[in-house]
Short mmCIF file of N, CA and C in Angstrom, two decimals:
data_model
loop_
_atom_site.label_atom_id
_atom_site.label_comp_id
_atom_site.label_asym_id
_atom_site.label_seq_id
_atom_site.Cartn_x
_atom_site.Cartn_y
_atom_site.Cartn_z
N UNK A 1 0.84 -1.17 0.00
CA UNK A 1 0.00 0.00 0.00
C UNK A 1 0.89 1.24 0.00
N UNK A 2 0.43 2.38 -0.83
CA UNK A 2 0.89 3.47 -0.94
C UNK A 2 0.86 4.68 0.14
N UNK A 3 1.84 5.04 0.86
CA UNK A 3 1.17 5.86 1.93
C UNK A 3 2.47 7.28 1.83
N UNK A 4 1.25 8.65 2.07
CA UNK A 4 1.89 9.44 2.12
C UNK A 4 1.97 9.76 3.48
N UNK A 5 3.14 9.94 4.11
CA UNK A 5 3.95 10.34 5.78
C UNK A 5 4.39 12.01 5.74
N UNK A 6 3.60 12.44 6.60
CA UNK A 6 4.10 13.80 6.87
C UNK A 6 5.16 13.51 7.88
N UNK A 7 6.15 14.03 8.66
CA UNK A 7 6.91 14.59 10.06
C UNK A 7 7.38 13.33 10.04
N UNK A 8 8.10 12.39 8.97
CA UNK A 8 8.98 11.09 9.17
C UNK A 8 10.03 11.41 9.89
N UNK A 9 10.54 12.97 10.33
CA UNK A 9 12.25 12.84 10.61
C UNK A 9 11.85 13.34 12.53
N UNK A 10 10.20 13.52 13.33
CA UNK A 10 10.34 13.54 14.26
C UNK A 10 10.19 12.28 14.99
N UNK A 11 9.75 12.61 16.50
CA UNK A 11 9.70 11.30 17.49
C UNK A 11 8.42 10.63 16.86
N UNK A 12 7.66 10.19 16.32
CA UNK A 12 6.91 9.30 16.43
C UNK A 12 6.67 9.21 14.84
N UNK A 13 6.68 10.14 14.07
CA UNK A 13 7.22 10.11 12.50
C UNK A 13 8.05 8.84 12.41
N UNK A 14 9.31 9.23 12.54
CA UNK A 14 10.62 8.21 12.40
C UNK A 14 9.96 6.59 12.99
N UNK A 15 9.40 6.52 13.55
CA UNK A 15 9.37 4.92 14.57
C UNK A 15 8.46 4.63 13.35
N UNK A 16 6.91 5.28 13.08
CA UNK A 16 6.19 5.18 12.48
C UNK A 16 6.49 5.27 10.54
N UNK A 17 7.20 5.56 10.66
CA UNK A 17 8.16 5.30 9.00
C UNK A 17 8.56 3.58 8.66
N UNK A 18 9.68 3.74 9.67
CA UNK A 18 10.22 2.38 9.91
C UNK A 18 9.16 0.91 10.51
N UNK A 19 8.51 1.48 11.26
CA UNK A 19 7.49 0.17 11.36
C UNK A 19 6.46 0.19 10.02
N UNK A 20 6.10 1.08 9.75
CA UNK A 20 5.20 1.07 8.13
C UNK A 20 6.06 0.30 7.06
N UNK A 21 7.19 0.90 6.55
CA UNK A 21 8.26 0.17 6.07
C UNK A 21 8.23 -1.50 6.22
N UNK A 22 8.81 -1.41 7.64
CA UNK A 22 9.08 -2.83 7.70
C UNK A 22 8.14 -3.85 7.25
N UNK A 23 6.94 -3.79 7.27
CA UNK A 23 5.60 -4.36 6.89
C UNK A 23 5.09 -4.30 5.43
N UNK A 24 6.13 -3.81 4.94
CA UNK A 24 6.31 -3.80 2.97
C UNK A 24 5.55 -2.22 2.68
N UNK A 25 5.13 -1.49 3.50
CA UNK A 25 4.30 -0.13 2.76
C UNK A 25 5.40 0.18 1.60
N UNK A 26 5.22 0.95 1.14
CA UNK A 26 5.71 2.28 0.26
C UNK A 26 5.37 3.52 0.51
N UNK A 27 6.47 3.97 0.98
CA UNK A 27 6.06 5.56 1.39
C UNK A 27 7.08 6.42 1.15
N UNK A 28 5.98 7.40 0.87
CA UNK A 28 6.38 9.09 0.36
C UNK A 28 6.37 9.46 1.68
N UNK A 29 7.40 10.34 1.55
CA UNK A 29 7.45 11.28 2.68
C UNK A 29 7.33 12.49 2.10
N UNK A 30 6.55 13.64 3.07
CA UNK A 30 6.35 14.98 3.23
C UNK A 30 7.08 15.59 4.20
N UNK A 31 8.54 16.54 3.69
CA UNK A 31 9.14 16.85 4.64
C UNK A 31 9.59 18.08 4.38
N UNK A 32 9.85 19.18 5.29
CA UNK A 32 10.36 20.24 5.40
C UNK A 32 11.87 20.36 4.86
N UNK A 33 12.56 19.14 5.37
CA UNK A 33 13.78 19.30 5.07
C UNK A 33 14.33 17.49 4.35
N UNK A 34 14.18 17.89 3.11
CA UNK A 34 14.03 16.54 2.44
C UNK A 34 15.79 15.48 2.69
N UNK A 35 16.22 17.08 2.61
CA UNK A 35 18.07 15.64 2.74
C UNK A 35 18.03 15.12 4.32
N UNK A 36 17.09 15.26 5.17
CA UNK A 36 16.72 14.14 6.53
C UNK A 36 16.14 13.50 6.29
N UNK A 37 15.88 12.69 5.23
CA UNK A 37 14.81 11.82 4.93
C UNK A 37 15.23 10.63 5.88
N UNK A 38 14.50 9.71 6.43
CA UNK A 38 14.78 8.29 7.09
C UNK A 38 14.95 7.40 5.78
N UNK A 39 15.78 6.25 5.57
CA UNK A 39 16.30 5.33 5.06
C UNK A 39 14.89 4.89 4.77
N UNK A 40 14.05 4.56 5.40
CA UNK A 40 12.53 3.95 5.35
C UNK A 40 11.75 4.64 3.70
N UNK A 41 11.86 5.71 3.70
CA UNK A 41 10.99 6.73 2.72
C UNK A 41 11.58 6.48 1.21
N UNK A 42 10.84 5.68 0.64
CA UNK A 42 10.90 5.61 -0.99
C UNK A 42 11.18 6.33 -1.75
N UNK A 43 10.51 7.58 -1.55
CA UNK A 43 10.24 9.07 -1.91
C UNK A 43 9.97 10.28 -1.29
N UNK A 44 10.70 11.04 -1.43
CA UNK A 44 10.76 12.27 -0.77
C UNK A 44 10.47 13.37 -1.26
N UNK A 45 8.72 14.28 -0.88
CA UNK A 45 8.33 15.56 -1.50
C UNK A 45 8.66 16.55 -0.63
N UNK A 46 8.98 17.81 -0.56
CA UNK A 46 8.75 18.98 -0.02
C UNK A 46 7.85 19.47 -0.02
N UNK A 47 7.58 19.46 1.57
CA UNK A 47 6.05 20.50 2.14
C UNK A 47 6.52 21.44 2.79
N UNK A 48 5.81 22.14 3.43
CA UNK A 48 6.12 23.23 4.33
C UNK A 48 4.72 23.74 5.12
N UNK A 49 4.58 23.03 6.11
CA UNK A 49 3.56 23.75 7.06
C UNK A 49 3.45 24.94 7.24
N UNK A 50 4.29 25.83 6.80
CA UNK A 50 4.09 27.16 7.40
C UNK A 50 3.62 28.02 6.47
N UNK A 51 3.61 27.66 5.30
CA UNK A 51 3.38 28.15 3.66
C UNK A 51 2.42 27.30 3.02
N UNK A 52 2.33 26.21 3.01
CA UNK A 52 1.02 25.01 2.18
C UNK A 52 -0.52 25.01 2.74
N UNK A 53 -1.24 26.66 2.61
CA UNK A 53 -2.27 25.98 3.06
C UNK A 53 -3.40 26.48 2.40
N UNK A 54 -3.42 25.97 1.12
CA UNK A 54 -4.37 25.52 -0.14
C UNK A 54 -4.23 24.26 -0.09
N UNK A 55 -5.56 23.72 -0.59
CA UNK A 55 -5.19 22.16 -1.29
C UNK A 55 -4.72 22.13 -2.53
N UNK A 56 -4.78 23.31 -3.15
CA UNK A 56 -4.09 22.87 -4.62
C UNK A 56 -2.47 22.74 -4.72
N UNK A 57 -1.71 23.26 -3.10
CA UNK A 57 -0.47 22.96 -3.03
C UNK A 57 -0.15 21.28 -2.64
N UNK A 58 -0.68 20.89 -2.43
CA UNK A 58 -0.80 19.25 -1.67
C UNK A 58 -1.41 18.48 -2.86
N UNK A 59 -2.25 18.86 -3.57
CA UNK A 59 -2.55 17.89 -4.84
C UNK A 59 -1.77 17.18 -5.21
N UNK A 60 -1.04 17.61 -6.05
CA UNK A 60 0.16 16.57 -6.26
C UNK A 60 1.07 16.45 -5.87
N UNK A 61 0.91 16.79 -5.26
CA UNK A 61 2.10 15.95 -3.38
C UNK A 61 1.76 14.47 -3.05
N UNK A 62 0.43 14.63 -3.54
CA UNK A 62 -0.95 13.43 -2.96
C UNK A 62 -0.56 11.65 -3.87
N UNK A 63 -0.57 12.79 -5.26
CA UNK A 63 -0.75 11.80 -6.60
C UNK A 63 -0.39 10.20 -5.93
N UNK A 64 -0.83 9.54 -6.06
CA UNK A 64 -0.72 8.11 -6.24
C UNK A 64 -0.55 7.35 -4.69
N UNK A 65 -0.51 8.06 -3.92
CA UNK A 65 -0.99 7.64 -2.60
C UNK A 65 -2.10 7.21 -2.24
N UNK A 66 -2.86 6.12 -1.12
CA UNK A 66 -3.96 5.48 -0.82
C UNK A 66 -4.33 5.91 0.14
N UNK A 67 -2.80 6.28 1.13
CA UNK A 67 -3.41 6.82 2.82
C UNK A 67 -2.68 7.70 2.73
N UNK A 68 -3.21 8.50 3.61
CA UNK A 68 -2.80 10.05 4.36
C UNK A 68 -2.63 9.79 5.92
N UNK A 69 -1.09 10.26 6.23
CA UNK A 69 -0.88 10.06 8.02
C UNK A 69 -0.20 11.61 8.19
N UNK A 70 -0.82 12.16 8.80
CA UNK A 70 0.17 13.57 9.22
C UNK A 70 0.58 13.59 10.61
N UNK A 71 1.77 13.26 11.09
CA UNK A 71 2.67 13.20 12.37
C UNK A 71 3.69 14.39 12.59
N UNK A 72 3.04 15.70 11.86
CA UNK A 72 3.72 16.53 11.74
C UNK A 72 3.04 17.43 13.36
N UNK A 73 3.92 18.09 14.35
CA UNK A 73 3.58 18.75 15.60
C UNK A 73 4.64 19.58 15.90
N UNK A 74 4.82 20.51 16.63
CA UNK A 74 5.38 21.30 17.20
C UNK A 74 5.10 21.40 18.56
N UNK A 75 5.92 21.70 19.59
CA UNK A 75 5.59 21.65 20.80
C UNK A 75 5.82 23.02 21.19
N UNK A 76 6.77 23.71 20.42
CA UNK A 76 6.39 25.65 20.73
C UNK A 76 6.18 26.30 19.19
N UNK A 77 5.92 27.49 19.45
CA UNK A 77 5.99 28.39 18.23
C UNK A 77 7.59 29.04 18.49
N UNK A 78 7.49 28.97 16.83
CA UNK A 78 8.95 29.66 16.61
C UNK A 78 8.44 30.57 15.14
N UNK A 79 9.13 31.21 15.09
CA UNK A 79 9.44 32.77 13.72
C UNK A 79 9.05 31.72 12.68
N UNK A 80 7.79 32.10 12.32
CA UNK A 80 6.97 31.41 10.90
C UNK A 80 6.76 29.92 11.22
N UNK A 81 6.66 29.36 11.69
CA UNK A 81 5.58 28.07 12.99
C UNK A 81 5.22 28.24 13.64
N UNK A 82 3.46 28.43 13.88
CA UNK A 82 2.94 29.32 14.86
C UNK A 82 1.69 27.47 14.88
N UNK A 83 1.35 27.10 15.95
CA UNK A 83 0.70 26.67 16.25
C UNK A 83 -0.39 26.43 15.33
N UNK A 84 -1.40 27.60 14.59
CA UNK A 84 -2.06 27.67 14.19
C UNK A 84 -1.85 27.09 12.44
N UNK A 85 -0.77 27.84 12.17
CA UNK A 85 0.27 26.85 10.79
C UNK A 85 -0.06 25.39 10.99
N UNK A 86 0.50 25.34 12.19
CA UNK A 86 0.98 23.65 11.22
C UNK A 86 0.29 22.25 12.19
N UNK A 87 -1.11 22.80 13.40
CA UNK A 87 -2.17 22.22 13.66
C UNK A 87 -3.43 22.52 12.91
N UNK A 88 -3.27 23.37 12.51
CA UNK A 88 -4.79 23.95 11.84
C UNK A 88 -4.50 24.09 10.10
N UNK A 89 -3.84 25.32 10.33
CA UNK A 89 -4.15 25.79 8.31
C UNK A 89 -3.24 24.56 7.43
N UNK A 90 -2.45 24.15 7.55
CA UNK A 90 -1.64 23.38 6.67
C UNK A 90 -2.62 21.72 6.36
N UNK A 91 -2.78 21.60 7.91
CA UNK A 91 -3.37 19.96 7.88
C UNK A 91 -4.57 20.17 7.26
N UNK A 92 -5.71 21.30 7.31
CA UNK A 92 -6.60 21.61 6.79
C UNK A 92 -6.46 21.29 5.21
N UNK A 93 -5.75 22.02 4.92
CA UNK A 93 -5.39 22.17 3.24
C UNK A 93 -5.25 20.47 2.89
N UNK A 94 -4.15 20.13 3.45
CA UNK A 94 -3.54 19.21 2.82
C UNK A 94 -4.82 17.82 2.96
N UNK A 95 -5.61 17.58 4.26
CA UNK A 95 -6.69 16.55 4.69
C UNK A 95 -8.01 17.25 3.00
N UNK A 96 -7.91 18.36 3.13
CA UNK A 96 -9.23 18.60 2.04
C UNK A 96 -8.87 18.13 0.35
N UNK A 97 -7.26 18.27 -0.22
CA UNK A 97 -6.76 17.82 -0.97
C UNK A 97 -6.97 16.45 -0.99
N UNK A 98 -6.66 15.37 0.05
CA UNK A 98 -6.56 13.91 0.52
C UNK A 98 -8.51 13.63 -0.13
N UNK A 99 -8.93 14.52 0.50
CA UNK A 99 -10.54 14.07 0.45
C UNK A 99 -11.09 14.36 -1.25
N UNK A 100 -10.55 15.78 -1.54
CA UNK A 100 -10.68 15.82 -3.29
C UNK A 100 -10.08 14.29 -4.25
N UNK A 101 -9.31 13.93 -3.79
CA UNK A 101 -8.46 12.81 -4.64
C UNK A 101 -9.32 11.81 -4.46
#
């Protein structure tokens, strides 16, 4: 199965890469900073929670994926990651894209 992974390079991303992996998935990763990709990730797109929040930016981010997992969190705000980014407007966009497809 085809699965697109947001936040593969944090704490529960990474475990959740590698156990998906291990179980034969195929997965894309969605990552901020693509040269951290985990060994696990097939494929590697660039997102950006702090900027992606249309679905027409995530469309084909999406292409050919079956599932959608977003493990992407922040535990403070920092200068352009504000809470509201990348719990609310980004996952918004990107879950309404998931639901268009």
């Amino acid at each position: 199965m085809d699965i697109f992974l947001t936040g593969a390079t944090g704490f529960i991303g990474r475990s959740l890469a590698g156990a998906l992996a291990a179980r034969g998935h195929v997965l894309t990763c969605g990552l901020r900073t693509p040269r951290c990709a985990p060994d696990a990730c097939t494929q590697v797109r660039p997102v950006d929670f702090a900027r992606d929040f249309e679905p027409a930016a995530w469309r084909p981010l999406l292409e050919g994926s079956e599932i959608l997992i977003n493990a992407v969190g922040v535990i403070r705000e920092r200068a352009g990651r504000t809470f509201d980014d990348v719990h609310v407007r980004a996952p918004t966009a990107m879950f309404a894209a998931a639901q268009a497809a």
